[in-house]
mmCIF file of C-alpha atoms in Angstrom:
data_model
loop_
_atom_site.group_PDB
_atom_site.id
_atom_site.type_symbol
_atom_site.label_atom_id
_atom_site.label_comp_id
_atom_site.label_asym_id
_atom_site.label_seq_id
_atom_site.Cartn_x
_atom_site.Cartn_y
_atom_site.Cartn_z
ATOM 1 C CA MET A 33 133.280 0.320 176.300
ATOM 2 C CA THR A 34 130.599 -2.296 175.917
ATOM 3 C CA ASP A 35 127.369 -1.797 174.028
ATOM 4 C CA LYS A 36 125.168 -2.419 177.037
ATOM 5 C CA PRO A 37 121.682 -0.911 177.040
ATOM 6 C CA VAL A 38 121.316 2.537 178.584
ATOM 7 C CA THR A 39 117.956 3.547 180.061
ATOM 8 C CA LEU A 40 116.829 6.989 178.880
ATOM 9 C CA ALA A 41 113.290 6.947 180.305
ATOM 10 C CA VAL A 42 110.668 4.777 181.954
ATOM 11 C CA ILE A 43 106.965 4.734 181.160
ATOM 12 C CA ILE A 44 105.068 5.804 184.278
ATOM 13 C CA GLY A 45 101.526 5.622 182.926
ATOM 14 C CA ALA A 46 99.017 6.527 180.245
ATOM 15 C CA HIS A 47 98.180 10.079 179.221
ATOM 16 C CA GLY A 48 94.710 10.536 177.794
ATOM 17 C CA VAL A 49 92.778 7.934 175.809
ATOM 18 C CA THR A 50 94.664 7.832 172.488
ATOM 19 C CA GLY A 51 97.710 5.820 173.586
ATOM 20 C CA GLU A 52 100.095 8.534 174.735
ATOM 21 C CA VAL A 53 102.339 7.671 177.683
ATOM 22 C CA ARG A 54 103.903 9.688 180.501
ATOM 23 C CA LEU A 55 107.674 9.318 180.823
ATOM 24 C CA LYS A 56 110.104 9.780 183.675
ATOM 25 C CA LEU A 57 113.295 11.017 181.997
ATOM 26 C CA PHE A 58 116.881 10.146 182.897
ATOM 27 C CA GLY A 59 118.615 12.315 180.311
ATOM 28 C CA GLU A 60 118.726 15.832 178.960
ATOM 29 C CA GLY A 61 114.966 16.267 178.549
ATOM 30 C CA ALA A 62 112.180 15.533 176.099
ATOM 31 C CA GLU A 63 113.955 17.135 173.139
ATOM 32 C CA ALA A 64 116.918 14.767 173.508
ATOM 33 C CA LEU A 65 114.646 11.756 172.916
ATOM 34 C CA LYS A 66 113.836 13.048 169.410
ATOM 35 C CA SER A 67 117.307 12.079 168.199
ATOM 36 C CA TYR A 68 116.381 8.379 168.556
ATOM 37 C CA ASP A 69 113.839 6.834 166.185
ATOM 38 C CA GLY A 70 113.151 3.899 168.431
ATOM 39 C CA PHE A 71 113.733 2.299 171.788
ATOM 40 C CA ASP A 72 113.976 -1.206 173.160
ATOM 41 C CA ALA A 73 111.112 -1.675 175.620
ATOM 42 C CA ALA A 74 111.560 -5.004 177.434
ATOM 43 C CA GLY A 75 112.429 -6.840 174.228
ATOM 44 C CA ARG A 76 109.893 -4.966 172.131
ATOM 45 C CA ARG A 77 110.790 -2.161 169.709
ATOM 46 C CA LEU A 78 108.865 1.118 170.134
ATOM 47 C CA THR A 79 109.040 3.764 167.395
ATOM 48 C CA LEU A 80 108.807 7.345 168.654
ATOM 49 C CA LYS A 81 106.232 9.447 166.791
ATOM 50 C CA SER A 82 106.235 12.513 169.047
ATOM 51 C CA VAL A 83 107.388 13.728 172.435
ATOM 52 C CA ARG A 84 106.806 16.917 174.401
ATOM 53 C CA PRO A 85 107.514 18.148 177.923
ATOM 54 C CA GLY A 86 104.841 17.032 180.357
ATOM 55 C CA PRO A 87 104.060 16.720 184.047
ATOM 56 C CA ASN A 88 107.030 15.173 185.887
ATOM 57 C CA GLY A 89 108.906 14.490 182.638
ATOM 58 C CA ALA A 90 107.470 14.074 179.156
ATOM 59 C CA VAL A 91 104.490 12.819 177.186
ATOM 60 C CA ALA A 92 105.240 10.580 174.197
ATOM 61 C CA ARG A 93 103.392 8.810 171.416
ATOM 62 C CA PHE A 94 104.707 5.564 169.932
ATOM 63 C CA ALA A 95 103.573 4.083 166.617
ATOM 64 C CA GLU A 96 102.897 0.701 168.224
ATOM 65 C CA VAL A 97 100.644 2.031 171.027
ATOM 66 C CA GLY A 98 97.133 2.890 169.837
ATOM 67 C CA ASP A 99 94.936 3.203 172.919
ATOM 68 C CA ARG A 100 94.911 3.789 176.652
ATOM 69 C CA SER A 101 94.856 0.071 177.506
ATOM 70 C CA ALA A 102 98.026 -0.551 175.495
ATOM 71 C CA ALA A 103 99.654 2.493 177.119
ATOM 72 C CA GLU A 104 98.707 1.331 180.647
ATOM 73 C CA ALA A 105 100.112 -2.135 179.923
ATOM 74 C CA LEU A 106 103.530 -0.520 179.402
ATOM 75 C CA ARG A 107 103.643 1.094 182.866
ATOM 76 C CA GLY A 108 107.070 0.463 184.412
ATOM 77 C CA THR A 109 108.730 -0.369 181.080
ATOM 78 C CA GLU A 110 112.223 1.044 180.629
ATOM 79 C CA LEU A 111 113.103 2.630 177.280
ATOM 80 C CA THR A 112 116.691 1.822 176.362
ATOM 81 C CA VAL A 113 119.146 2.383 173.527
ATOM 82 C CA PRO A 114 122.537 0.745 172.958
ATOM 83 C CA ARG A 115 125.451 2.656 174.527
ATOM 84 C CA SER A 116 126.894 3.156 171.015
ATOM 85 C CA ALA A 117 123.808 5.200 170.015
ATOM 86 C CA LEU A 118 124.578 7.924 172.582
ATOM 87 C CA PRO A 119 126.308 11.109 171.389
ATOM 88 C CA PRO A 120 130.067 11.377 171.901
ATOM 89 C CA LEU A 121 131.266 13.150 175.036
ATOM 90 C CA GLY A 122 133.672 16.004 175.589
ATOM 91 C CA GLU A 123 136.791 15.906 177.710
ATOM 92 C CA GLY A 124 135.974 15.190 181.358
ATOM 93 C CA GLU A 125 132.376 14.185 180.627
ATOM 94 C CA TYR A 126 130.950 10.744 181.324
ATOM 95 C CA TYR A 127 127.738 8.787 181.153
ATOM 96 C CA HIS A 128 126.554 7.311 184.451
ATOM 97 C CA ALA A 129 126.191 3.937 182.712
ATOM 98 C CA ASP A 130 129.938 3.965 181.969
ATOM 99 C CA LEU A 131 130.771 4.342 185.671
ATOM 100 C CA ILE A 132 128.805 1.349 186.930
ATOM 101 C CA ASP A 133 131.113 -1.596 187.737
ATOM 102 C CA LEU A 134 134.303 0.486 187.413
ATOM 103 C CA PRO A 135 136.973 -0.700 189.860
ATOM 104 C CA CYS A 136 137.762 1.899 192.547
ATOM 105 C CA PHE A 137 141.045 2.750 194.190
ATOM 106 C CA SER A 138 142.019 5.369 196.762
ATOM 107 C CA SER A 139 144.541 8.033 195.824
ATOM 108 C CA ASP A 140 146.917 6.043 198.085
ATOM 109 C CA GLY A 141 146.548 3.015 195.803
ATOM 110 C CA GLU A 142 144.286 0.931 198.073
ATOM 111 C CA GLY A 143 141.705 -1.223 196.271
ATOM 112 C CA LEU A 144 138.253 -0.100 197.411
ATOM 113 C CA GLY A 145 135.789 -2.183 195.394
ATOM 114 C CA HIS A 146 133.599 -1.113 192.468
ATOM 115 C CA VAL A 147 130.986 1.521 191.596
ATOM 116 C CA VAL A 148 127.437 0.213 192.093
ATOM 117 C CA ALA A 149 125.412 3.421 191.630
ATOM 118 C CA VAL A 150 125.558 7.079 190.691
ATOM 119 C CA GLU A 151 123.130 9.297 192.591
ATOM 120 C CA ASN A 152 122.268 12.965 192.523
ATOM 121 C CA PHE A 153 120.291 14.397 195.411
ATOM 122 C CA GLY A 154 120.506 17.960 194.103
ATOM 123 C CA ALA A 155 124.027 19.060 195.003
ATOM 124 C CA GLY A 156 125.966 17.096 192.378
ATOM 125 C CA ASP A 157 126.750 13.531 191.461
ATOM 126 C CA ILE A 158 127.762 11.034 194.133
ATOM 127 C CA ILE A 159 129.132 7.573 193.440
ATOM 128 C CA GLU A 160 128.281 4.613 195.637
ATOM 129 C CA VAL A 161 131.094 2.103 196.043
ATOM 130 C CA GLU A 162 130.726 -1.471 197.259
ATOM 131 C CA ARG A 163 133.754 -2.862 199.062
ATOM 132 C CA PRO A 164 134.747 -6.533 198.637
ATOM 133 C CA ASN A 165 133.185 -7.271 202.079
ATOM 134 C CA GLY A 166 129.793 -5.997 200.840
ATOM 135 C CA LYS A 167 129.807 -2.735 202.794
ATOM 136 C CA ARG A 168 129.113 0.437 200.842
ATOM 137 C CA PHE A 169 130.151 4.076 201.036
ATOM 138 C CA MET A 170 129.538 7.197 198.966
ATOM 139 C CA ALA A 171 131.935 9.792 197.609
ATOM 140 C CA PRO A 172 131.197 13.066 195.802
ATOM 141 C CA MET A 173 132.204 13.182 192.137
ATOM 142 C CA HIS A 174 134.439 16.198 192.765
ATOM 143 C CA ALA A 175 136.682 13.839 194.816
ATOM 144 C CA VAL A 176 136.827 11.218 192.043
ATOM 145 C CA THR A 177 139.049 11.011 188.990
ATOM 146 C CA ILE A 178 137.965 8.736 186.148
ATOM 147 C CA ALA A 179 140.888 7.498 184.046
ATOM 148 C CA ASP A 180 142.201 4.302 182.524
ATOM 149 C CA GLU A 181 138.981 2.338 183.114
ATOM 150 C CA ARG A 182 139.036 2.987 186.877
ATOM 151 C CA ALA A 183 137.844 5.475 189.478
ATOM 152 C CA VAL A 184 140.406 7.001 191.843
ATOM 153 C CA ILE A 185 138.886 8.493 194.994
ATOM 154 C CA GLU A 186 140.728 10.971 197.188
ATOM 155 C CA ALA A 187 141.869 9.015 200.250
ATOM 156 C CA ALA A 188 140.036 11.341 202.679
ATOM 157 C CA PHE A 189 136.705 10.305 201.139
ATOM 158 C CA ALA A 190 137.494 6.574 201.065
ATOM 159 C CA ALA A 191 137.257 6.018 204.798
#
């Protein structure tokens, strides 16, 4: 496991005139962000003062952002933490960030490529795999086993 940055939210705009920002969340919700005192924001450290559920995600206040102009300037900024700062996982659980770049094999042993994305369109997680020739395919997570630093996809889904 590397200590690569993991994106927990992205700033999507200002909220009000006092420097609060609207966040699009990629984790467990606004409450989960409270367990981190700060975030890397494009090379800048932002210290979380408060966060609450809001429209389309959450509304947050950072110590370093004092007005609407400063909040608007952060639009599109990803808020990341090191992978090591994330809570430990239970058996069979995984972070999407840990799946990216994993080598993929079919259950028949054929090399398939590597994971390039994890998507969820509402019915469960789906991994996107890029083959060595650049072509891509998707497989549902229920057909994937993650073990020994690799993803094994049931052969029927690796076509």
